[in-house]
C-alpha cells in the first residue's frame, strides 16, 4: 500500500547548483545557472564523458558554495540516462564518496533526494550527503534514437533532452529549505508505445502520485506543484485529468501546476518542440529556479515530483508500452 | 567520509526466494532454488522479457511463503543489468507497489537491501517492503558482448552471467534473520579495461569495503564473509590482498571469505569459466543457500557484500577503466 512518509525531523538543503549547455544557457533560466558551457562538451572528447564531467562540475560548485570538501559527504546518490548510468559513476568517481546508483529515468532527481533523505534519517552517524543527476542531449539522442549528426526529423510531440546537471547537498543542519515528506510512485502504464511522446506516457504516473498525495494533504497549503518534464503535451493531459477526475480539489491542483520542462527553454521558434526532458531537466530547474524561491520565502510549501519513462530501445522494439513513475517530495521554507 | 550505519532497530527478513534457469538448476545449489525453468524463457518470447518474468515469479513465490498480497508491501526496490533496468520495471509493474529503481551493476542485491532497510527505518508508517534483483545470461550476452547464437569464444577469466533472480521481503516483524548494519561502498578504480575479467576489476572494491568495515568490527564475531561474484580470479586477488595488506586481521578475513560466484555452478567441465556473475548471482545464492543457514542458526553473524562493475559498452569502447563498488550488509541470526 502506498503511504506518504512524513519526516519527524526534516532534512535540509545545504547547497545546490545547476550546470547546463548551450540551449539551457540561452533559455529563460540561463542567467540563474551556476555554469554554462556553450560547446556542450565541458572539455571532454565525447558527449558521454561530457555528461559525467558536467555532474562533476555541478557537485564541485555546490560543495564550494559552503566551503565543503568531498570528505565531508557521507554518501552520494546519483543517476542518469546513459546505459548502466556510467555518466554518474565515471563522472563522480573522483570524489571518493560512498556511492549509491539509482535509475528512475527522468524521475531520478526526485528519487535521489528521497533516498538520500531516508539515508540521512536512518543513520545517526551521517551528517550530510549529496544527490546528483544529469542528462546530455547528444548522448541521449545517439543512444535512444539517432546521432544528432544524422539530422533526423523530430515529431512535434517530442521533447528535447536537457544538457544539464543538478547537484544537491542535504544535511541535518538547519537551512531555509527543507524536505518534510516524500512518497515513491507506483509504476503506471502510459498506454502508449510512442517514444516521441513521453510526456503523454508519464502524465498518468504524475496524476496517480498527485491524487494519492492530496488524499491526505490540502492543496490550499501549497504554492506550487512542480512536475519534472511532462512538456506541453503531458502537462495539458495532467491538468485535464486533475480537473476532470478529482472533483474535490482538481481545479485547484491544476491551477497550482507548473512543469520544469516548460520553464527551461523558450518554446517559440526553437527546435525543442514539446519542451525539455531528461534527468537534468527537473534537477537543474529545481536548483536554479525553484529552490532559490523556497529559500527566500517566496514559495512557502511546494510539491515537487519528477516523472520517469521506464523504457529502453529494446523494450520499445519488443513492443512494450512505455511505463511511467513519479516519486514526490514535499519541500518547505523554514523561517529563522 | 565513509561511515557504517548501525541500525538501532534491526530490519528482518520475512521471506525470500530464488529462481533460476538451466545452468543454475544443474548446479550445486539447484535443489535449493524455489523454481527452475530449464528452457530459460519462463514462458516468454524474448530473453529480455524472460528476465522480467523471472523477477515476477521470484517475488510472487516470496509473497506466497507468508501468504502476503502485493498490497501489503509499502515499497519495492529493484534493479538489473539491462539498459535502463527494464527487466525490473516491466517485470514487476503488475504488482502495483511503489517503486524505486536502482543501478549498482552486480552489487544491486546488496544495494537494494540497504536502501530498503533505510526506507523501513525512516518511515513510521511502512511495515514491509521487497527488494528484487535479476540477471539473464542470454540478455546480458547480447547486450554487452555478442548474442549467444554467435557462439563466440570466451576468455578463461570471463564469468557466466547467472540466469537468476532473488526476491526478499523485509519487515519490522521479528524473524530469525536480520540486517543490523550496512555501509555503501566507494567507487574504486579496478585498474583494468578488460571486460572479460570483471572479477579482477571488482576485487579492489571488495577489499576497500571489507577493510573499512573491519576497522570497527571484529572478524572473530563473524562466521562468513560472502562476496557476490568475484569468481575464481577475483576471489584469489581479494584473499591475497586481505592476507598481505591487513596485518592485523587479514589472514582471518581471507579464511572467512567465500564467493557466491564460486558456489552457484560446478566449475569443472562446464563452460562457466571463472564462475557466476550478474545481479541474480548474489541474490539467488543469498536466498537459496546463505539465509536458510542464518535462519537455522548454523551461521550466527555474516558480512554480505555484492560487487558491481560500473561500466557499459560505450565506456569500454571509449577506453575507460572498469570501476567497482561494493556495498555491504551485516546479517545476523536472532534466537527466540
XYZ file of C-alpha atoms in Angstrom:
672
model
C 0.000 0.000 0.000
C 1.239 3.428 -0.991
C 1.995 5.533 2.067
C 3.409 9.014 2.459
C 6.433 9.244 4.743
C 6.369 12.360 6.928
C 9.818 13.048 8.326
C 9.839 13.633 12.092
C 12.961 15.719 11.644
C 13.203 17.459 8.271
C 16.236 17.119 6.034
C 17.678 20.435 4.825
C 19.114 21.695 1.552
C 22.558 22.966 2.470
C 23.668 23.884 -1.052
C 22.711 23.229 -4.661
C 23.903 24.086 -8.143
C 22.813 23.862 -11.766
C 25.074 23.347 -14.779
C 23.955 23.348 -18.419
C 24.875 23.618 -22.076
C 24.138 25.969 -24.969
C 20.375 25.533 -25.229
C 19.961 25.849 -21.448
C 22.192 28.917 -21.336
C 20.095 30.857 -23.824
C 16.828 29.755 -22.209
C 14.784 31.836 -19.743
C 16.645 30.335 -16.746
C 20.126 30.610 -18.254
C 21.142 33.521 -16.059
C 20.299 31.534 -12.939
C 22.559 28.594 -13.804
C 25.864 28.357 -11.955
C 27.834 27.317 -15.010
C 27.134 27.073 -18.743
C 29.336 25.526 -21.419
C 28.102 26.745 -24.796
C 30.029 23.981 -26.559
C 28.183 21.266 -24.586
C 31.463 19.335 -24.287
C 32.779 20.562 -20.928
C 36.318 19.984 -22.144
C 35.763 16.321 -22.936
C 36.112 14.430 -26.217
C 32.780 12.600 -26.222
C 29.197 13.542 -25.319
C 29.104 10.653 -22.849
C 32.156 11.873 -20.973
C 30.870 15.455 -21.178
C 27.821 14.372 -19.171
C 29.938 12.890 -16.405
C 32.131 15.976 -16.339
C 29.041 18.184 -16.091
C 27.967 16.247 -12.985
C 31.436 16.572 -11.529
C 31.365 20.345 -12.062
C 27.875 20.621 -10.565
C 28.838 18.792 -7.383
C 32.073 20.755 -7.089
C 30.205 24.050 -7.375
C 27.657 23.006 -4.758
C 30.443 21.966 -2.358
C 32.280 25.234 -2.989
C 29.267 27.341 -2.026
C 29.606 26.130 1.554
C 33.361 25.613 1.527
C 32.896 21.857 1.924
C 35.309 19.146 0.887
C 34.127 15.821 -0.599
C 35.319 14.016 2.538
C 32.575 15.824 4.468
C 29.949 13.922 2.459
C 28.894 10.595 3.976
C 27.025 9.328 0.940
C 26.433 10.219 -2.683
C 23.402 9.094 -4.668
C 23.344 9.664 -8.405
C 21.872 8.567 -11.693
C 21.453 9.447 -15.345
C 20.017 8.132 -18.622
C 23.122 6.510 -20.072
C 23.186 2.737 -20.283
C 24.402 1.404 -16.922
C 24.425 5.004 -15.591
C 28.101 5.433 -16.447
C 27.915 9.237 -16.549
C 27.277 9.244 -12.792
C 29.773 6.578 -11.774
C 32.519 7.743 -14.121
C 31.935 11.447 -13.561
C 31.645 11.323 -9.776
C 34.184 8.568 -9.070
C 36.982 11.012 -8.259
C 35.188 12.427 -5.190
C 35.765 9.184 -3.295
C 32.369 9.354 -1.575
C 30.373 6.150 -0.778
C 28.035 5.761 -3.730
C 24.517 4.502 -4.399
C 23.461 4.409 -8.059
C 19.822 4.940 -8.962
C 17.754 4.521 -12.068
C 14.389 6.253 -12.266
C 14.744 7.669 -15.805
C 13.840 11.380 -15.731
C 12.460 10.969 -12.190
C 15.922 10.244 -10.802
C 16.375 13.722 -9.285
C 13.366 13.265 -7.008
C 14.201 9.619 -6.334
C 17.733 10.611 -5.368
C 16.597 13.286 -2.910
C 14.082 10.827 -1.467
C 16.635 8.049 -0.962
C 19.190 10.499 0.419
C 16.666 11.936 2.894
C 15.973 8.402 4.053
C 19.665 7.540 4.409
C 20.326 10.692 6.462
C 17.315 9.997 8.668
C 18.301 6.367 9.247
C 21.950 6.890 10.007
C 22.807 8.536 13.313
C 26.389 8.979 12.140
C 25.647 10.649 8.812
C 25.639 14.434 8.781
C 25.319 15.187 5.079
C 25.182 13.670 1.624
C 24.775 14.687 -1.988
C 22.409 13.801 -4.804
C 23.417 14.455 -8.406
C 21.565 13.777 -11.654
C 22.359 14.587 -15.241
C 21.368 14.149 -18.857
C 23.043 15.180 -22.109
C 21.105 15.847 -25.279
C 23.687 14.464 -27.697
C 24.481 11.373 -25.606
C 20.775 10.607 -25.211
C 19.925 11.194 -28.874
C 22.520 8.764 -30.157
C 21.762 6.190 -27.509
C 17.968 6.206 -27.755
C 17.311 7.479 -31.276
C 19.913 8.565 -33.859
C 23.143 10.588 -33.537
C 22.402 14.291 -33.902
C 24.743 14.407 -36.914
C 22.141 12.353 -38.775
C 19.779 15.326 -38.589
C 16.634 13.215 -38.203
C 13.281 15.000 -38.258
C 11.663 15.039 -34.815
C 7.980 14.732 -34.033
C 6.156 17.845 -32.698
C 5.270 15.906 -29.532
C 8.929 15.029 -28.891
C 10.848 16.711 -26.099
C 14.420 17.975 -26.010
C 16.636 16.073 -23.588
C 18.291 18.748 -21.474
C 22.067 19.008 -21.359
C 22.094 19.749 -17.669
C 23.017 18.544 -14.226
C 21.760 19.475 -10.786
C 23.665 18.768 -7.564
C 22.130 18.982 -4.094
C 23.791 18.725 -0.706
C 21.383 17.647 2.013
C 22.151 17.912 5.702
C 20.635 17.741 9.162
C 21.773 21.334 9.819
C 19.019 23.912 9.684
C 18.616 25.981 6.491
C 15.803 27.876 4.782
C 14.677 24.975 2.547
C 13.769 21.525 3.817
C 12.239 18.218 2.777
C 9.403 17.311 5.142
C 7.719 14.381 3.384
C 8.192 12.004 0.456
C 6.467 9.229 -1.390
C 7.767 6.801 -4.040
C 5.428 6.411 -7.015
C 3.757 3.325 -8.427
C 4.730 2.183 -11.900
C 1.831 3.292 -14.096
C 1.106 2.103 -17.625
C 1.382 5.062 -20.014
C -0.832 3.288 -22.592
C 1.404 4.382 -25.438
C 4.329 2.910 -27.332
C 5.327 6.242 -28.876
C 8.786 7.168 -27.638
C 8.365 10.562 -29.286
C 5.574 11.371 -26.861
C 6.924 10.568 -23.418
C 5.080 13.445 -21.771
C 1.808 11.677 -22.532
C 3.206 8.392 -21.219
C 4.326 9.975 -17.937
C 1.274 12.188 -17.299
C -0.686 9.247 -15.891
C 2.049 8.481 -13.361
C 2.138 12.120 -12.257
C -1.631 12.118 -11.882
C -1.545 8.921 -9.841
C 1.041 10.278 -7.366
C -0.546 13.727 -7.035
C -4.020 12.254 -6.480
C -2.677 9.918 -3.805
C -0.724 12.679 -2.050
C -3.713 15.022 -1.809
C -5.884 12.352 -0.229
C -4.171 13.456 2.988
C -2.782 16.918 2.182
C -4.653 20.132 1.480
C -3.815 21.994 -1.744
C -4.591 25.315 -0.030
C -1.370 24.819 1.948
C 0.704 24.680 -1.261
C 2.063 27.418 -3.523
C 3.198 25.212 -6.365
C 3.043 21.698 -7.782
C 6.101 21.276 -9.976
C 6.429 18.283 -12.292
C 9.727 17.338 -13.871
C 9.372 17.084 -17.622
C 5.878 16.463 -18.884
C 6.330 19.141 -21.529
C 3.419 20.800 -23.331
C 1.538 17.623 -24.244
C 1.963 15.851 -20.903
C 1.170 18.974 -18.875
C -2.080 19.520 -20.701
C -3.045 15.861 -20.168
C -2.186 16.081 -16.460
C -4.154 19.297 -15.931
C -7.166 17.863 -17.766
C -7.004 14.703 -15.653
C -6.746 16.657 -12.398
C -9.662 18.943 -13.288
C -11.913 16.186 -14.553
C -11.161 13.247 -12.264
C -10.681 14.883 -8.873
C -13.955 16.593 -8.097
C -12.848 17.756 -4.639
C -9.572 19.533 -5.363
C -8.913 19.026 -9.071
C -9.306 22.583 -10.387
C -7.170 23.975 -7.594
C -4.463 21.360 -8.199
C -4.437 22.084 -11.939
C -4.064 25.802 -11.227
C -1.058 25.126 -8.957
C 0.713 23.046 -11.586
C 3.848 24.104 -13.446
C 6.246 21.884 -15.365
C 10.039 22.205 -15.328
C 10.086 21.057 -18.951
C 8.163 24.178 -19.944
C 10.375 26.559 -17.973
C 13.846 25.581 -19.158
C 13.514 26.735 -22.778
C 11.732 29.408 -24.749
C 9.455 27.175 -26.820
C 8.827 29.762 -29.547
C 10.849 29.300 -32.689
C 13.300 26.864 -31.127
C 13.691 23.209 -32.013
C 12.721 21.975 -28.567
C 9.159 21.138 -29.627
C 7.121 19.989 -26.587
C 9.716 21.233 -24.051
C 12.623 19.892 -22.037
C 13.100 16.392 -20.624
C 15.850 14.253 -19.119
C 17.243 13.641 -15.629
C 18.979 17.020 -15.812
C 15.802 18.966 -16.549
C 13.988 18.740 -13.219
C 17.306 18.776 -11.340
C 18.598 21.978 -12.920
C 15.227 23.765 -12.738
C 14.908 22.812 -9.067
C 18.401 24.121 -8.324
C 18.335 27.265 -10.475
C 14.735 28.400 -10.228
C 12.631 26.688 -7.568
C 14.854 26.288 -4.510
C 16.043 29.922 -4.514
C 12.373 30.936 -4.188
C 11.846 28.461 -1.342
C 14.946 29.783 0.407
C 13.764 33.400 0.058
C 10.288 32.507 1.302
C 8.557 33.487 -1.954
C 7.400 29.872 -2.015
C 6.489 28.539 1.404
C 5.434 24.972 0.613
C 5.619 23.060 -2.670
C 5.100 19.593 -4.054
C 7.940 18.528 -6.330
C 7.751 15.441 -8.485
C 9.842 14.372 -11.425
C 8.390 11.860 -13.828
C 10.285 8.985 -15.403
C 9.513 6.996 -18.555
C 10.644 3.452 -17.867
C 11.643 2.123 -21.281
C 14.701 1.203 -23.318
C 15.393 0.793 -27.022
C 14.874 -2.954 -26.584
C 11.585 -2.615 -24.681
C 10.312 -0.272 -27.402
C 11.459 -2.531 -30.244
C 9.853 -5.511 -28.498
C 6.517 -3.671 -28.474
C 6.140 -2.846 -24.789
C 4.068 0.069 -23.567
C 6.049 2.907 -22.004
C 5.646 2.841 -18.233
C 5.792 5.926 -16.020
C 6.763 6.574 -12.419
C 6.562 9.743 -10.321
C 8.123 9.865 -6.847
C 7.431 13.075 -4.952
C 8.781 15.378 -2.261
C 7.145 17.993 -0.060
C 9.600 20.897 0.198
C 9.073 23.805 2.613
C 10.580 27.127 3.567
C 11.854 27.422 7.130
C 11.913 30.854 8.669
C 14.511 31.790 11.280
C 33.670 10.158 4.985
C 32.665 6.519 4.850
C 30.660 5.527 7.904
C 28.961 2.313 8.916
C 25.296 2.664 9.808
C 24.311 0.505 12.771
C 20.533 0.088 12.907
C 19.050 0.832 16.337
C 16.191 -1.498 15.480
C 17.128 -4.294 13.090
C 15.205 -4.957 9.898
C 14.103 -8.581 9.452
C 13.938 -10.978 6.523
C 10.319 -12.106 6.432
C 10.560 -14.245 3.303
C 12.863 -14.806 0.333
C 13.016 -16.890 -2.807
C 15.421 -17.833 -5.587
C 14.519 -18.553 -9.211
C 16.930 -19.719 -11.896
C 17.452 -21.288 -15.317
C 19.059 -24.437 -16.722
C 22.657 -23.833 -15.666
C 21.588 -22.807 -12.149
C 19.263 -25.809 -11.846
C 22.011 -28.322 -12.534
C 24.484 -26.513 -10.267
C 25.290 -27.491 -6.666
C 22.536 -25.185 -5.309
C 19.880 -26.209 -7.850
C 17.914 -28.259 -5.325
C 17.647 -25.248 -3.025
C 16.094 -22.943 -5.636
C 12.360 -22.326 -5.369
C 11.772 -22.533 -9.101
C 13.845 -23.538 -12.135
C 12.934 -23.176 -15.802
C 15.269 -25.383 -17.814
C 14.369 -23.527 -21.014
C 15.495 -20.186 -19.542
C 12.496 -18.493 -21.195
C 9.930 -18.584 -18.374
C 7.150 -18.713 -20.958
C 8.225 -15.504 -22.684
C 9.284 -14.886 -26.287
C 12.491 -12.927 -25.659
C 15.389 -13.245 -23.222
C 14.749 -9.678 -22.035
C 11.129 -10.403 -21.160
C 12.147 -13.734 -19.615
C 14.282 -11.835 -17.105
C 11.374 -9.638 -16.035
C 9.106 -12.662 -15.756
C 11.715 -14.434 -13.609
C 11.656 -11.482 -11.185
C 7.879 -11.525 -11.148
C 7.881 -15.238 -10.298
C 10.525 -14.748 -7.584
C 8.546 -12.009 -5.836
C 5.310 -13.974 -6.152
C 6.929 -17.028 -4.558
C 8.350 -14.969 -1.693
C 4.946 -13.380 -1.046
C 3.260 -16.785 -1.163
C 5.530 -18.218 1.536
C 3.943 -15.886 4.072
C 0.516 -15.664 2.439
C 1.072 -11.978 1.667
C -0.576 -9.958 -1.074
C 1.308 -7.263 -3.048
C -0.862 -4.582 -1.415
C 0.815 -5.440 1.897
C 4.127 -4.143 0.524
C 4.762 -0.436 1.079
C 7.717 -0.160 -1.253
C 9.584 -2.199 -3.844
C 13.228 -1.610 -4.782
C 14.659 -3.413 -7.773
C 17.338 -3.417 -10.417
C 19.044 -5.468 -13.091
C 21.701 -5.254 -15.809
C 19.510 -4.443 -18.800
C 19.800 -0.979 -20.296
C 17.503 1.332 -18.322
C 16.703 -1.583 -15.955
C 13.612 -2.542 -17.937
C 13.549 -6.117 -16.646
C 12.716 -4.793 -13.180
C 10.216 -2.121 -14.162
C 8.487 -4.214 -16.829
C 8.546 -7.455 -14.850
C 7.398 -6.023 -11.529
C 4.989 -3.376 -12.831
C 1.922 -5.587 -12.367
C 2.320 -5.739 -8.560
C 1.278 -2.080 -8.254
C 3.751 -1.416 -5.437
C 5.518 1.996 -5.084
C 8.826 1.523 -6.868
C 12.417 2.703 -6.536
C 14.773 1.611 -9.320
C 18.444 1.058 -8.527
C 21.569 0.549 -10.554
C 24.605 -0.921 -8.858
C 25.536 -3.480 -11.554
C 26.085 -6.871 -9.871
C 26.047 -5.170 -6.446
C 22.367 -4.258 -6.814
C 21.132 -7.029 -4.495
C 23.075 -5.614 -1.551
C 22.312 -2.026 -2.535
C 18.602 -2.866 -2.702
C 18.546 -4.457 0.744
C 20.494 -1.479 2.113
C 18.125 1.123 0.623
C 15.079 -0.884 1.664
C 16.365 -1.208 5.247
C 16.810 2.550 5.291
C 13.323 3.231 3.906
C 11.723 0.915 6.504
C 13.716 2.538 9.306
C 12.830 6.079 8.184
C 9.125 5.585 7.642
C 6.985 5.115 10.722
C 4.084 4.044 8.502
C 5.918 1.391 6.482
C 5.669 -2.141 7.759
C 7.305 -4.120 4.962
C 8.858 -3.863 1.521
C 10.537 -6.024 -1.077
C 13.856 -5.989 -2.897
C 14.246 -7.916 -6.153
C 17.226 -8.262 -8.476
C 17.814 -10.303 -11.583
C 20.118 -11.066 -14.471
C 19.729 -13.258 -17.547
C 22.678 -14.826 -19.307
C 21.310 -14.561 -22.846
C 20.000 -10.995 -22.406
C 23.321 -9.888 -20.924
C 25.462 -11.628 -23.540
C 23.711 -9.983 -26.461
C 23.607 -6.602 -24.775
C 27.203 -6.447 -23.540
C 29.048 -8.807 -25.889
C 27.533 -10.881 -28.710
C 24.288 -12.887 -28.975
C 24.838 -16.438 -27.733
C 23.805 -17.746 -31.175
C 27.077 -16.298 -32.485
C 28.984 -18.854 -30.443
C 31.876 -16.508 -29.601
C 34.854 -17.974 -27.766
C 35.058 -16.695 -24.204
C 38.179 -15.877 -22.231
C 39.152 -18.214 -19.325
C 38.892 -15.240 -16.927
C 35.335 -14.464 -18.074
C 32.387 -15.217 -15.812
C 28.987 -16.614 -16.658
C 26.150 -14.161 -16.073
C 23.640 -16.061 -13.970
C 20.092 -16.519 -15.223
C 18.618 -15.961 -11.801
C 16.539 -13.715 -9.598
C 16.316 -13.327 -5.842
C 13.395 -11.684 -4.051
C 13.476 -10.595 -0.411
C 10.677 -9.307 1.784
C 11.939 -7.199 4.666
C 9.812 -6.233 7.633
C 9.911 -4.781 11.131
C 8.366 -8.011 12.486
C 10.777 -10.275 14.279
C 12.215 -13.260 12.418
C 15.319 -15.438 12.660
C 17.417 -13.404 10.189
C 18.015 -9.682 10.438
C 20.054 -6.826 8.981
C 21.827 -4.964 11.772
C 24.259 -2.696 9.903
C 25.091 -1.512 6.401
C 27.599 0.587 4.511
C 27.570 1.852 0.911
C 30.881 1.353 -0.886
C 33.152 3.879 -2.524
C 33.666 3.701 -6.271
C 37.094 2.114 -6.684
C 39.196 2.063 -9.855
C 39.635 -1.544 -10.979
C 42.790 -0.610 -12.961
C 41.732 -2.777 -15.883
C 39.836 -2.249 -19.138
C 39.271 -5.970 -19.699
C 35.546 -6.653 -19.617
C 36.329 -10.371 -19.716
C 37.919 -10.105 -16.296
C 35.436 -8.268 -14.138
C 36.303 -10.269 -11.040
C 39.734 -8.640 -11.052
C 38.177 -5.204 -11.568
C 35.791 -5.652 -8.637
C 38.205 -7.283 -6.174
C 39.689 -3.910 -5.218
C 36.266 -2.514 -4.351
C 35.507 -5.552 -2.196
C 38.840 -5.165 -0.441
C 38.206 -1.464 0.190
C 34.791 -2.073 1.807
C 35.889 -5.089 3.872
C 38.987 -3.277 5.161
C 36.878 -0.254 6.155
C 34.224 -2.382 7.854
C 36.742 -4.287 9.998
C 38.316 -1.097 11.268
C 35.450 -1.151 13.761
C 34.225 -4.756 13.731
C 35.993 -7.883 14.946
C 36.303 -10.804 12.478
C 36.148 -13.268 15.390
C 32.460 -12.350 15.696
C 31.783 -13.472 12.110
C 31.189 -16.895 10.588
C 31.364 -15.876 6.947
C 32.308 -13.054 4.590
C 30.334 -13.616 1.402
C 31.121 -11.635 -1.736
C 28.746 -11.516 -4.667
C 30.511 -12.543 -7.836
C 34.261 -12.164 -7.815
C 34.661 -15.617 -9.350
C 37.905 -17.589 -9.217
C 40.220 -14.784 -10.372
C 38.690 -12.009 -8.275
C 38.419 -14.190 -5.166
C 42.068 -15.100 -5.303
C 43.024 -11.417 -5.733
C 40.809 -10.411 -2.788
C 42.195 -13.108 -0.497
C 45.768 -12.185 -1.418
C 45.057 -8.518 -0.739
C 43.435 -9.253 2.621
C 46.300 -11.502 3.749
C 49.055 -9.184 2.577
C 47.702 -5.704 3.259
C 45.834 -6.111 6.548
C 48.442 -7.226 9.037
C 46.032 -7.218 11.989
C 43.152 -9.328 10.719
C 43.991 -10.181 7.119
C 44.607 -13.933 7.357
C 41.477 -14.424 9.428
C 39.403 -12.360 6.970
C 40.736 -14.324 3.991
C 39.855 -17.581 5.739
C 36.285 -16.389 6.319
C 35.781 -15.454 2.668
C 33.522 -17.295 0.235
C 32.202 -16.055 -3.080
C 28.669 -16.599 -4.372
C 30.076 -16.779 -7.905
C 32.015 -19.906 -6.945
C 29.051 -21.619 -5.274
C 26.370 -21.353 -7.953
C 27.975 -23.646 -10.536
C 30.167 -26.713 -10.640
C 33.216 -25.184 -12.325
C 34.631 -28.489 -13.542
C 33.980 -29.283 -17.158
C 31.326 -26.626 -17.594
C 31.554 -23.537 -19.765
C 31.235 -21.123 -16.848
C 34.988 -20.449 -16.692
C 35.788 -18.200 -13.697
C 32.346 -18.669 -12.092
C 28.996 -16.927 -11.910
C 28.275 -13.190 -12.077
C 25.301 -10.865 -12.553
C 22.734 -9.193 -10.296
C 20.970 -12.534 -9.967
C 24.055 -14.393 -8.714
C 24.476 -12.920 -5.234
C 20.693 -12.541 -4.869
C 19.880 -16.166 -5.627
C 22.792 -17.535 -3.581
C 21.761 -15.370 -0.621
C 18.158 -16.591 -0.869
C 18.833 -20.264 -1.615
C 21.976 -21.005 0.344
C 23.027 -18.330 2.849
C 19.848 -17.063 4.503
C 18.489 -20.560 5.281
C 21.692 -21.153 7.305
C 21.258 -17.818 9.111
C 17.636 -18.667 9.892
C 18.611 -22.082 11.269
C 21.415 -20.590 13.356
C 24.182 -22.512 11.544
C 25.527 -19.050 10.693
C 25.161 -16.564 13.518
C 26.688 -13.415 12.026
C 27.889 -12.760 8.485
C 29.139 -9.947 6.297
C 27.445 -9.924 2.908
C 28.657 -7.767 0.066
C 27.919 -7.907 -3.627
C 30.348 -6.290 -6.006
C 29.404 -4.264 -9.066
C 31.450 -3.430 -12.170
C 30.392 0.055 -13.213
C 30.856 0.070 -16.974
C 28.883 -0.004 -20.205
C 29.667 -0.941 -23.792
C 30.251 2.759 -24.513
C 32.544 3.330 -21.507
C 34.578 0.282 -22.570
C 34.757 1.359 -26.212
C 35.790 4.861 -25.128
C 38.720 3.387 -23.212
C 37.616 3.896 -19.604
C 38.868 1.727 -16.778
C 36.247 -0.535 -15.213
C 35.194 0.847 -11.826
C 33.988 -1.294 -8.940
C 31.682 -0.745 -5.991
C 30.852 -2.975 -3.016
C 28.080 -2.010 -0.597
C 27.784 -4.324 2.408
C 25.347 -5.653 4.992
C 25.849 -7.237 8.398
C 23.290 -10.038 8.693
C 22.652 -11.898 11.967
C 20.669 -14.792 13.354
C 18.120 -13.946 16.032
C 17.227 -16.648 18.510
C 13.775 -16.783 20.083
